[in-house]
């Protein structure tokens, strides 16, 4: 495989919350990998900012430890790391006060690409945007990157959009959904719009149904106080699964450019039918001898928050009328597996005898692990004995087909940060898109509250509650197994 690293212009990246968990685990190790690949210009600067007592030397030590912990040993080169650490600076500041902001101003340079990563809780977004403006730190072309959760519902998302819009134009705001940075998610667009083979069949006439699964084995992992107020619907469906659904279902954009892609995604969100209660299953994991239950994990007695959700959706447009989309996501499931599966209809008439074993084609697009695509086709079983049909996979696991380098492709965060520096918003959510996603999600959550709905319990490391299996069984269909 040919690796093409396109260098970016000199930039200053300020990470508000530069000492937090996200910065330590994802952002800083990702930046190191870009540096290692030669994508970062010599004079790029990365400036961490937080309230904690620290100076630039201390921050370099902090980043050194983060890189050594979260970058594979193979890629951890001490000489390169030393050179990378020279790019780092630290400014001690309070997002809610005035302390430290003049120091950040002293470092700011409007001639360079400026990116400000808000890796802090959303309650600080407005205050930081205001101070970047007040202290004239952000130049006219500066970009801001905001993390999820982008609001808790439509009203809070709108308020957040309005507070950012006071100081930054929409083309300067990069709302992160890290699923959009995953290699296979982008490959979904290459598959759909770079081939003639699939698009003519990609509609209700030929597709029986589509399944989108994002299964995790982890529990809430010390994030209980956040998670218990969100649940799987707000934490995963409103953003990550919604984005996967949009990219799978949208019409071809006229160009692979930000507004063309985002206009098409928005049309899908707006075409989603409301979901009736019998088409949704909520679940919450039990404990066993090895792992604690959701209630203990989240330290939330008697909580009815869902750690699993499965649902059947309909998109009211010409392309998808009558083709259901089944979505499911949950924690503490059997395996870590994320995939999109397009199940085609069976041929209209079979020329073979009934028991030959003919089934429908299935295209699965695996996001993780073992990124790749797999198309199940029916062929004749080789050998004598008449016409017996078998399904064989046309497997394109990227690591097998393109070499190990493909499997080791950049992490979602590093790809997205480089897009910010390049000024490319295609893989970021627009404000109206986020609001529309909440507008669809809110009534579902409200309905649960009004009905005092309780989640069905499921065993840890299972496929989720029995009721979720029934959601497809009653339509004469079945979920793909959750298997790595
Ligand atoms: P942490 O609580 O680990 O870190 C918060 C950071 O913000 C710290 O560096 C903290 O440093 C700084 N901070 C807090 N208050 C202020 C303030 N008033 N002024 C300046 N700095 C401040 O949070 P995470 O890193 O986990 O999360 C950051 C954001 O990213 C959140 O919005 C979260 O929802 C989102 N996110 C996180 C993910 C993760 O895996 N961690 C995944 C997806 C999204 P100090 O206290 O010293 O000021
Ligand atoms: C985050 C959610 O956005 O995505 C987490 O808040 C979840 O709850 C995570 O575990 C999953 O991301 P990935 O990339 O590990 O599939």
Coordinates of C-alpha atoms and ligand atoms in Angstrom, one line a residue:
X1 CA 0.0 0.0 0.0
X2 CA 1.3 3.5 -0.8
X3 CA 1.1 5.8 2.3
X4 CA 0.5 9.4 1.3
X5 CA 1.0 11.9 4.1
X6 CA 0.2 15.4 2.9
X7 CA 1.9 18.0 5.2
X8 CA -0.3 20.8 6.6
X9 CA 0.4 24.5 7.0
X10 CA 2.2 25.7 10.2
X11 CA -0.4 25.8 12.9
X12 CA -1.1 26.6 16.6
X13 CA -3.4 24.2 18.3
X14 CA -4.6 25.2 21.7
X15 CA -6.2 22.4 23.7
X16 CA -8.5 23.7 26.4
X17 CA -8.6 20.8 28.9
X18 CA -5.1 19.8 27.8
X19 CA -4.6 17.8 30.9
X20 CA -7.9 15.9 30.8
X21 CA -8.6 12.3 30.0
X22 CA -9.5 12.8 26.3
X23 CA -6.4 14.9 25.7
X24 CA -4.2 12.3 27.4
X25 CA -5.7 9.2 25.8
X26 CA -6.6 10.4 22.3
X27 CA -5.7 13.9 21.2
X28 CA -2.0 14.1 22.3
X29 CA -1.0 10.5 21.3
X30 CA -2.8 11.2 18.0
X31 CA -0.8 14.4 17.4
X32 CA 2.4 12.5 18.2
X33 CA 1.6 9.9 15.5
X34 CA 1.0 12.7 13.0
X35 CA 4.4 14.1 13.9
X36 CA 6.0 10.7 13.6
X37 CA 4.5 10.4 10.1
X38 CA 6.0 13.7 9.1
X39 CA 2.7 15.5 8.7
X40 CA 3.3 18.2 11.2
X41 CA 5.4 21.1 10.1
X42 CA 8.6 21.9 12.1
X43 CA 7.2 25.0 13.7
X44 CA 3.7 23.8 14.6
X45 CA 2.8 24.5 18.2
X46 CA 0.5 22.6 20.6
X47 CA -0.5 24.6 23.6
X48 CA -2.2 22.9 26.5
X49 CA -4.4 25.0 28.7
X50 CA -6.1 24.2 32.1
X51 CA -6.4 25.5 35.6
X52 CA -4.1 23.1 37.3
X53 CA -0.7 24.1 38.6
X54 CA 1.7 23.3 35.8
X55 CA 4.3 24.9 33.5
X56 CA 5.6 24.0 30.0
X57 CA 8.3 21.7 31.4
X58 CA 5.7 19.9 33.5
X59 CA 3.3 19.6 30.6
X60 CA 6.0 18.1 28.4
X61 CA 6.6 15.5 31.1
X62 CA 2.8 14.9 31.2
X63 CA 2.6 14.4 27.4
X64 CA 5.7 12.2 27.4
X65 CA 4.0 9.9 29.8
X66 CA 0.7 10.0 27.8
X67 CA 2.4 9.1 24.5
X68 CA 4.4 6.3 26.1
X69 CA 1.2 4.9 27.6
X70 CA -1.2 5.2 24.6
X71 CA 1.0 4.8 21.6
X72 CA 2.1 1.4 20.6
X73 CA 5.7 0.5 21.5
X74 CA 6.5 0.0 17.8
X75 CA 5.7 3.7 17.2
X76 CA 7.2 5.1 20.3
X77 CA 10.6 6.4 19.1
X78 CA 12.4 8.3 21.9
X79 CA 14.3 10.7 19.5
X80 CA 11.1 11.5 17.6
X81 CA 9.2 12.0 20.9
X82 CA 11.8 14.4 22.2
X83 CA 11.5 16.5 19.0
X84 CA 7.7 16.3 19.3
X85 CA 7.8 17.5 23.0
X86 CA 9.5 20.7 21.8
X87 CA 6.3 21.7 20.0
X88 CA 4.4 21.7 23.3
X89 CA 3.6 24.6 25.6
X90 CA 1.4 25.2 28.5
X91 CA -0.7 28.1 29.7
X92 CA -2.4 28.0 33.1
X93 CA -5.9 29.6 32.7
X94 CA -9.4 29.5 34.0
X95 CA -12.1 29.3 31.4
X96 CA -14.5 31.1 33.7
X97 CA -12.2 33.8 34.9
X98 CA -9.6 36.2 33.5
X99 CA -6.5 34.4 34.9
X100 CA -4.1 33.3 32.2
X101 CA -5.8 34.7 29.2
X102 CA -3.3 37.5 28.6
X103 CA -0.6 34.8 28.6
X104 CA -2.4 33.0 25.8
X105 CA -2.8 36.2 24.0
X106 CA 0.9 36.7 24.2
X107 CA 1.4 33.4 22.3
X108 CA -1.3 34.0 19.7
X109 CA -0.3 34.6 16.1
X110 CA -3.1 35.5 13.6
X111 CA -0.8 34.8 10.6
X112 CA -0.8 31.1 11.3
X113 CA -3.6 28.5 11.2
X114 CA -5.2 28.7 14.6
X115 CA -7.3 25.9 16.0
X116 CA -8.8 25.8 19.5
X117 CA -9.9 22.4 20.8
X118 CA -12.6 22.7 23.5
X119 CA -11.8 19.4 25.3
X120 CA -13.8 20.5 28.4
X121 CA -17.3 20.1 29.5
X122 CA -20.0 21.8 27.3
X123 CA -20.8 24.3 30.2
X124 CA -17.4 26.0 29.4
X125 CA -17.9 26.3 25.6
X126 CA -19.6 29.7 25.7
X127 CA -17.2 31.2 28.2
X128 CA -14.1 30.1 26.2
X129 CA -15.6 31.4 22.9
X130 CA -16.3 34.7 24.6
X131 CA -12.8 35.1 26.0
X132 CA -11.1 34.1 22.8
X133 CA -13.0 37.0 21.3
X134 CA -12.5 39.4 24.2
X135 CA -8.8 39.0 24.4
X136 CA -8.5 39.1 20.6
X137 CA -6.8 35.7 20.6
X138 CA -8.7 34.2 17.7
X139 CA -8.0 35.6 14.3
X140 CA -10.6 35.9 11.5
X141 CA -9.9 32.4 10.2
X142 CA -9.5 30.7 13.5
X143 CA -11.3 27.3 14.0
X144 CA -12.9 25.9 17.1
X145 CA -13.4 22.2 17.8
X146 CA -16.1 21.2 20.2
X147 CA -16.6 17.8 21.8
X148 CA -19.7 15.8 22.5
X149 CA -22.1 15.8 24.2
X150 CA -23.4 18.7 22.0
X151 CA -26.4 19.5 24.2
X152 CA -28.7 17.3 26.2
X153 CA -31.7 17.9 24.0
X154 CA -32.8 20.2 21.1
X155 CA -33.2 23.2 23.4
X156 CA -29.8 23.0 25.0
X157 CA -28.1 22.2 21.6
X158 CA -29.7 25.3 20.1
X159 CA -28.6 27.4 23.1
X160 CA -25.0 26.1 22.6
X161 CA -25.1 26.9 18.9
X162 CA -26.3 30.4 19.7
X163 CA -23.6 31.0 22.3
X164 CA -20.9 29.9 19.8
X165 CA -22.4 31.8 16.9
X166 CA -22.0 35.1 18.9
X167 CA -18.2 34.9 18.2
X168 CA -17.7 32.3 15.5
X169 CA -19.2 31.7 12.1
X170 CA -20.5 28.3 11.2
X171 CA -17.6 27.6 8.9
X172 CA -15.3 28.1 11.9
X173 CA -17.1 25.5 14.1
X174 CA -16.0 21.9 14.0
X175 CA -18.4 19.7 16.0
X176 CA -16.7 16.3 16.5
X177 CA -18.3 13.0 16.1
X178 CA -15.3 10.7 16.2
X179 CA -17.2 7.9 14.3
X180 CA -17.0 10.1 11.2
X181 CA -13.2 9.9 11.4
X182 CA -13.1 6.1 11.4
X183 CA -11.5 4.6 8.3
X184 CA -14.4 2.3 7.3
X185 CA -17.0 5.0 7.8
X186 CA -15.3 7.0 5.1
X187 CA -14.9 3.9 3.1
X188 CA -18.7 3.5 3.1
X189 CA -18.9 6.6 1.0
X190 CA -16.1 5.3 -1.3
X191 CA -18.0 2.0 -1.7
X192 CA -21.3 3.7 -2.4
X193 CA -20.2 6.5 -4.6
X194 CA -17.0 5.2 -6.1
X195 CA -18.5 2.1 -7.7
X196 CA -21.2 1.5 -10.2
X197 CA -22.0 -1.9 -8.6
X198 CA -23.9 -1.0 -5.5
X199 CA -25.8 2.2 -6.0
X200 CA -28.4 0.9 -8.5
X201 CA -29.4 -1.7 -5.9
X202 CA -29.2 0.6 -2.9
X203 CA -32.9 1.2 -2.4
X204 CA -36.2 -0.3 -1.2
X205 CA -36.6 -2.3 -4.4
X206 CA -33.6 -4.5 -3.7
X207 CA -32.7 -4.1 -0.1
X208 CA -34.7 -6.1 2.4
X209 CA -33.4 -4.3 5.5
X210 CA -30.3 -2.7 7.0
X211 CA -28.8 -3.4 10.4
X212 CA -26.5 -1.1 12.3
X213 CA -24.8 -2.5 15.4
X214 CA -22.3 -0.8 17.7
X215 CA -21.6 -3.4 20.5
X216 CA -19.2 -2.8 23.3
X217 CA -17.9 -5.1 26.0
X218 CA -17.0 -2.3 28.4
X219 CA -19.3 -1.0 31.1
X220 CA -19.6 2.6 32.0
X221 CA -16.0 2.6 33.2
X222 CA -16.0 5.3 35.9
X223 CA -18.2 7.6 33.8
X224 CA -21.3 6.8 35.7
X225 CA -22.2 10.4 36.7
X226 CA -22.2 11.5 33.1
X227 CA -23.6 8.3 31.6
X228 CA -26.5 7.9 34.0
X229 CA -27.9 11.2 32.8
X230 CA -27.5 10.2 29.2
X231 CA -28.0 6.6 28.6
X232 CA -27.3 4.8 25.3
X233 CA -29.9 6.9 23.4
X234 CA -28.1 10.2 24.1
X235 CA -24.6 8.8 24.3
X236 CA -24.6 6.7 21.2
X237 CA -27.8 6.8 19.1
X238 CA -28.3 10.6 18.7
X239 CA -24.8 11.0 17.4
X240 CA -22.7 8.0 16.3
X241 CA -25.5 5.7 15.1
X242 CA -27.4 8.6 13.6
X243 CA -24.3 9.5 11.6
X244 CA -23.8 5.9 10.4
X245 CA -27.5 5.8 9.4
X246 CA -27.2 9.0 7.5
X247 CA -24.1 8.0 5.5
X248 CA -25.8 4.6 4.7
X249 CA -29.1 6.1 3.6
X250 CA -28.4 9.5 2.1
X251 CA -28.6 10.4 -1.6
X252 CA -25.4 10.9 -3.4
X253 CA -24.1 14.4 -2.7
X254 CA -23.1 16.4 -5.8
X255 CA -19.6 16.7 -4.4
X256 CA -17.5 15.3 -1.5
X257 CA -17.5 18.6 0.1
X258 CA -18.8 19.9 3.5
X259 CA -22.2 21.4 2.7
X260 CA -23.1 19.0 -0.1
X261 CA -22.6 16.0 2.3
X262 CA -24.2 17.6 5.3
X263 CA -27.3 18.8 3.3
X264 CA -27.9 15.1 2.3
X265 CA -27.4 13.8 5.9
X266 CA -29.9 16.5 7.2
X267 CA -32.5 15.3 4.7
X268 CA -32.3 11.8 6.1
X269 CA -32.7 13.0 9.7
X270 CA -35.7 15.0 8.7
X271 CA -37.2 12.1 6.9
X272 CA -37.1 9.7 9.9
X273 CA -40.5 8.7 11.1
X274 CA -41.3 9.0 14.8
X275 CA -40.6 5.6 16.4
X276 CA -43.5 3.9 18.2
X277 CA -42.9 2.3 21.6
X278 CA -43.3 -1.3 20.4
X279 CA -40.4 -0.7 17.9
X280 CA -37.9 0.1 20.7
X281 CA -36.3 -2.1 23.3
X282 CA -34.3 -0.6 26.2
X283 CA -32.0 -2.7 28.3
X284 CA -29.7 -2.5 31.3
X285 CA -27.0 -5.0 32.2
X286 CA -27.1 -7.3 35.2
X287 CA -24.0 -8.3 37.1
X288 CA -22.5 -11.7 37.5
X289 CA -19.6 -13.2 39.5
X290 CA -17.0 -11.3 37.4
X291 CA -18.5 -7.9 36.7
X292 CA -20.9 -5.6 38.6
X293 CA -24.3 -4.6 37.4
X294 CA -25.0 -1.3 35.7
X295 CA -26.5 0.0 38.9
X296 CA -23.3 -0.6 40.9
X297 CA -21.1 0.4 38.0
X298 CA -22.8 3.7 37.6
X299 CA -23.3 4.1 41.3
X300 CA -27.0 4.9 40.6
X301 CA -29.4 3.1 42.8
X302 CA -32.7 2.2 41.1
X303 CA -31.7 4.0 37.9
X304 CA -33.8 3.3 34.8
X305 CA -31.2 4.6 32.4
X306 CA -30.6 2.3 29.5
X307 CA -27.2 0.8 28.7
X308 CA -28.6 -0.9 25.6
X309 CA -31.1 0.2 23.0
X310 CA -32.5 -1.5 19.9
X311 CA -35.0 0.0 17.5
X312 CA -36.7 -0.3 14.2
X313 CA -36.7 2.8 12.0
X314 CA -38.4 3.9 8.8
X315 CA -37.2 6.6 6.5
X316 CA -40.1 8.3 4.7
X317 CA -38.6 9.0 1.3
X318 CA -38.8 7.4 -2.2
X319 CA -35.6 5.5 -1.8
X320 CA -36.3 3.7 1.4
X321 CA -40.1 3.5 1.7
X322 CA -40.8 0.0 3.2
X323 CA -37.2 -0.9 4.0
X324 CA -36.7 -1.0 7.8
X325 CA -33.4 0.0 9.4
X326 CA -32.7 -1.8 12.7
X327 CA -30.2 -0.1 15.0
X328 CA -28.8 -1.5 18.2
X329 CA -26.0 -0.5 20.6
X330 CA -25.1 -1.4 24.1
X331 CA -22.4 -1.9 26.7
X332 CA -21.3 -5.2 28.3
X333 CA -22.3 -7.1 25.2
X334 CA -20.7 -10.4 24.0
X335 CA -18.0 -8.8 21.8
X336 CA -16.8 -5.5 20.6
X337 CA -18.2 -5.3 17.2
X338 CA -19.5 -2.4 15.0
X339 CA -20.9 -3.0 11.6
X340 CA -23.4 -2.0 9.1
X341 CA -25.2 -4.8 7.2
X342 CA -27.2 -4.4 4.1
X343 CA -29.3 -7.5 3.5
X344 CA -30.5 -7.7 -0.1
X345 CA -33.8 -9.3 -1.1
X346 CA -33.9 -12.8 -2.4
X347 CA -34.1 -13.3 -6.2
X348 CA -37.7 -12.9 -7.3
X349 CA -37.9 -16.4 -8.7
X350 CA -35.6 -19.4 -8.0
X351 CA -34.8 -21.6 -10.9
X352 CA -33.3 -24.2 -8.5
X353 CA -35.0 -26.8 -6.4
X354 CA -36.3 -25.6 -3.1
X355 CA -33.8 -27.2 -0.8
X356 CA -30.6 -26.2 -2.7
X357 CA -29.7 -23.7 0.0
X358 CA -30.1 -20.4 -1.8
X359 CA -30.2 -17.3 0.4
X360 CA -30.0 -13.6 0.1
X361 CA -26.9 -11.5 -0.5
X362 CA -25.5 -9.6 2.4
X363 CA -23.0 -6.8 2.4
X364 CA -21.3 -6.2 5.8
X365 CA -19.2 -3.2 6.4
X366 CA -17.1 -3.7 9.6
X367 CA -16.0 -0.6 11.5
X368 CA -14.2 -2.5 14.2
X369 CA -12.4 -4.7 14.9
X370 CA -10.9 -6.2 11.7
X371 CA -12.0 -3.3 9.6
X372 CA -13.2 -4.3 6.2
X373 CA -16.1 -5.4 4.0
X374 CA -17.6 -8.7 3.2
X375 CA -20.1 -9.6 0.6
X376 CA -21.9 -12.9 0.9
X377 CA -22.7 -14.4 -2.5
X378 CA -24.3 -17.7 -3.5
X379 CA -22.3 -20.1 -5.7
X380 CA -22.5 -23.7 -6.6
X381 CA -20.8 -26.0 -4.2
X382 CA -17.8 -27.4 -6.1
X383 CA -17.9 -31.0 -7.0
X384 CA -20.3 -33.7 -8.2
X385 CA -23.7 -34.2 -6.7
X386 CA -25.9 -31.8 -8.6
X387 CA -26.8 -28.2 -8.0
X388 CA -26.2 -27.5 -4.3
X389 CA -25.7 -23.8 -3.5
X390 CA -23.5 -22.4 -0.8
X391 CA -22.8 -18.9 0.5
X392 CA -19.3 -17.8 0.3
X393 CA -17.8 -14.5 1.5
X394 CA -16.0 -12.2 -0.8
X395 CA -13.9 -11.0 2.1
X396 CA -12.0 -7.8 2.0
X397 CA -10.5 -7.4 5.5
X398 CA -8.3 -4.4 4.9
X399 CA -5.3 -5.9 6.7
X400 CA -5.4 -9.0 4.5
X401 CA -6.1 -7.2 1.3
X402 CA -3.9 -4.1 1.7
X403 CA -1.3 -5.1 4.2
X404 CA -0.7 -4.5 7.8
X405 CA -0.1 -0.8 7.2
X406 CA -3.8 -0.4 6.3
X407 CA -4.9 -2.0 9.5
X408 CA -2.6 0.5 11.3
X409 CA -4.3 3.5 9.7
X410 CA -4.6 6.8 11.7
X411 CA -7.0 6.9 14.6
X412 CA -10.3 8.8 14.1
X413 CA -9.1 11.7 16.3
X414 CA -5.8 12.3 14.5
X415 CA -7.5 12.3 11.1
X416 CA -10.2 14.7 12.3
X417 CA -7.7 17.1 13.9
X418 CA -5.7 17.2 10.6
X419 CA -9.0 18.0 8.8
X420 CA -9.5 21.0 11.1
X421 CA -6.0 22.3 10.3
X422 CA -6.7 21.9 6.6
X423 CA -10.1 23.7 7.1
X424 CA -12.2 20.7 5.8
X425 CA -15.5 20.4 7.6
X426 CA -16.9 17.4 5.6
X427 CA -16.5 15.0 8.5
X428 CA -17.9 17.3 11.1
X429 CA -21.5 18.0 12.1
X430 CA -23.3 21.2 11.2
X431 CA -25.4 23.0 13.8
X432 CA -28.7 22.3 12.1
X433 CA -27.9 18.7 11.7
X434 CA -27.3 18.3 15.5
X435 CA -30.5 20.1 16.3
X436 CA -32.5 17.9 13.9
X437 CA -31.0 14.8 15.5
X438 CA -32.1 16.0 18.9
X439 CA -35.5 16.9 17.6
X440 CA -36.0 13.3 16.5
X441 CA -34.5 11.9 19.7
X442 CA -36.3 14.1 22.3
X443 CA -39.9 12.7 21.9
X444 CA -38.6 9.1 22.2
X445 CA -36.9 10.0 25.5
X446 CA -39.9 12.0 26.7
X447 CA -42.2 9.1 25.9
X448 CA -40.1 6.8 28.2
X449 CA -40.3 9.4 31.0
X450 CA -44.1 9.8 30.6
X451 CA -44.7 6.0 30.6
X452 CA -42.2 5.4 33.4
X453 CA -40.6 2.9 31.1
X454 CA -38.2 0.4 32.7
X455 CA -35.3 -1.2 30.8
X456 CA -35.3 -5.0 30.4
X457 CA -32.4 -6.6 32.2
X458 CA -29.8 -8.5 30.3
X459 CA -26.8 -10.7 31.2
X460 CA -23.4 -9.3 30.9
X461 CA -21.5 -10.5 27.7
X462 CA -24.8 -11.5 26.1
X463 CA -26.5 -10.2 22.9
X464 CA -28.8 -7.9 25.0
X465 CA -32.3 -8.5 26.2
X466 CA -34.5 -11.2 24.7
X467 CA -37.0 -8.5 23.6
X468 CA -34.4 -7.1 21.2
X469 CA -34.2 -10.5 19.4
X470 CA -38.0 -10.4 19.1
X471 CA -37.9 -7.0 17.5
X472 CA -36.6 -8.8 14.3
X473 CA -38.2 -12.2 14.9
X474 CA -41.6 -10.7 14.7
X475 CA -40.7 -9.3 11.2
X476 CA -39.4 -12.7 10.2
X477 CA -35.7 -11.5 10.4
X478 CA -32.8 -12.0 12.7
X479 CA -29.9 -10.0 13.9
X480 CA -26.4 -10.9 12.9
X481 CA -24.5 -12.5 15.7
X482 CA -22.4 -10.2 17.8
X483 CA -19.0 -11.7 17.1
X484 CA -15.5 -10.2 16.9
Ligands
LIG1 P1 -11.7 15.6 32.2 O1 -12.6 15.9 33.3 O2 -10.8 14.4 32.2 O3 -10.8 16.8 31.8 C1 -11.3 18.1 31.9 C2 -10.2 19.1 31.5 O4 -10.7 20.4 31.5 C3 -9.0 19.1 32.5 O5 -7.8 19.4 31.8 C4 -9.3 20.3 33.4 O6 -8.2 20.7 34.0 C5 -9.9 21.2 32.4 N1 -10.8 22.2 33.0 C6 -11.9 22.0 33.8 N2 -12.4 23.2 34.2 C7 -11.7 24.1 33.6 C8 -11.8 25.5 33.7 N3 -12.7 26.2 34.4 N4 -10.9 26.2 33.0 C9 -9.9 25.6 32.3 N5 -9.8 24.3 32.2 C10 -10.7 23.6 32.9 O7 -12.7 15.5 30.9 P2 -12.5 14.6 29.5 O8 -11.1 14.9 29.0 O9 -12.9 13.2 29.8 O10 -13.6 15.3 28.6 C11 -13.4 16.5 28.0 C12 -14.6 16.7 27.0 O11 -14.5 15.7 26.0 C13 -16.0 16.6 27.7 O12 -16.9 17.4 27.0 C14 -16.3 15.1 27.4 O13 -17.7 14.9 27.4 C15 -15.8 14.9 26.0 N6 -15.5 13.6 25.6 C16 -14.6 12.8 26.4 C17 -14.3 11.5 26.0 C18 -13.3 10.7 26.8 O14 -13.0 9.6 26.3 N7 -12.7 11.2 27.9 C19 -15.0 10.9 24.8 C20 -15.8 11.8 24.1 C21 -16.1 13.0 24.5 P3 -8.2 21.5 35.4 O15 -9.2 20.9 36.3 O16 -6.8 21.5 35.9 O17 -8.7 22.9 35.0
LIG2 C1 -18.2 7.7 23.1 C2 -19.2 7.3 24.1 O1 -18.6 8.8 22.3 O2 -18.0 6.6 22.2 C3 -18.7 6.1 24.9 O3 -19.4 8.4 25.0 C4 -18.4 4.9 23.9 O4 -19.7 5.7 25.8 C5 -17.5 5.4 22.8 O5 -17.8 3.9 24.7 C6 -17.3 4.3 21.8 O6 -16.3 4.7 20.9 P1 -15.4 3.6 20.1 O7 -14.6 4.4 19.2 O8 -14.6 2.9 21.2 O9 -16.4 2.7 19.4

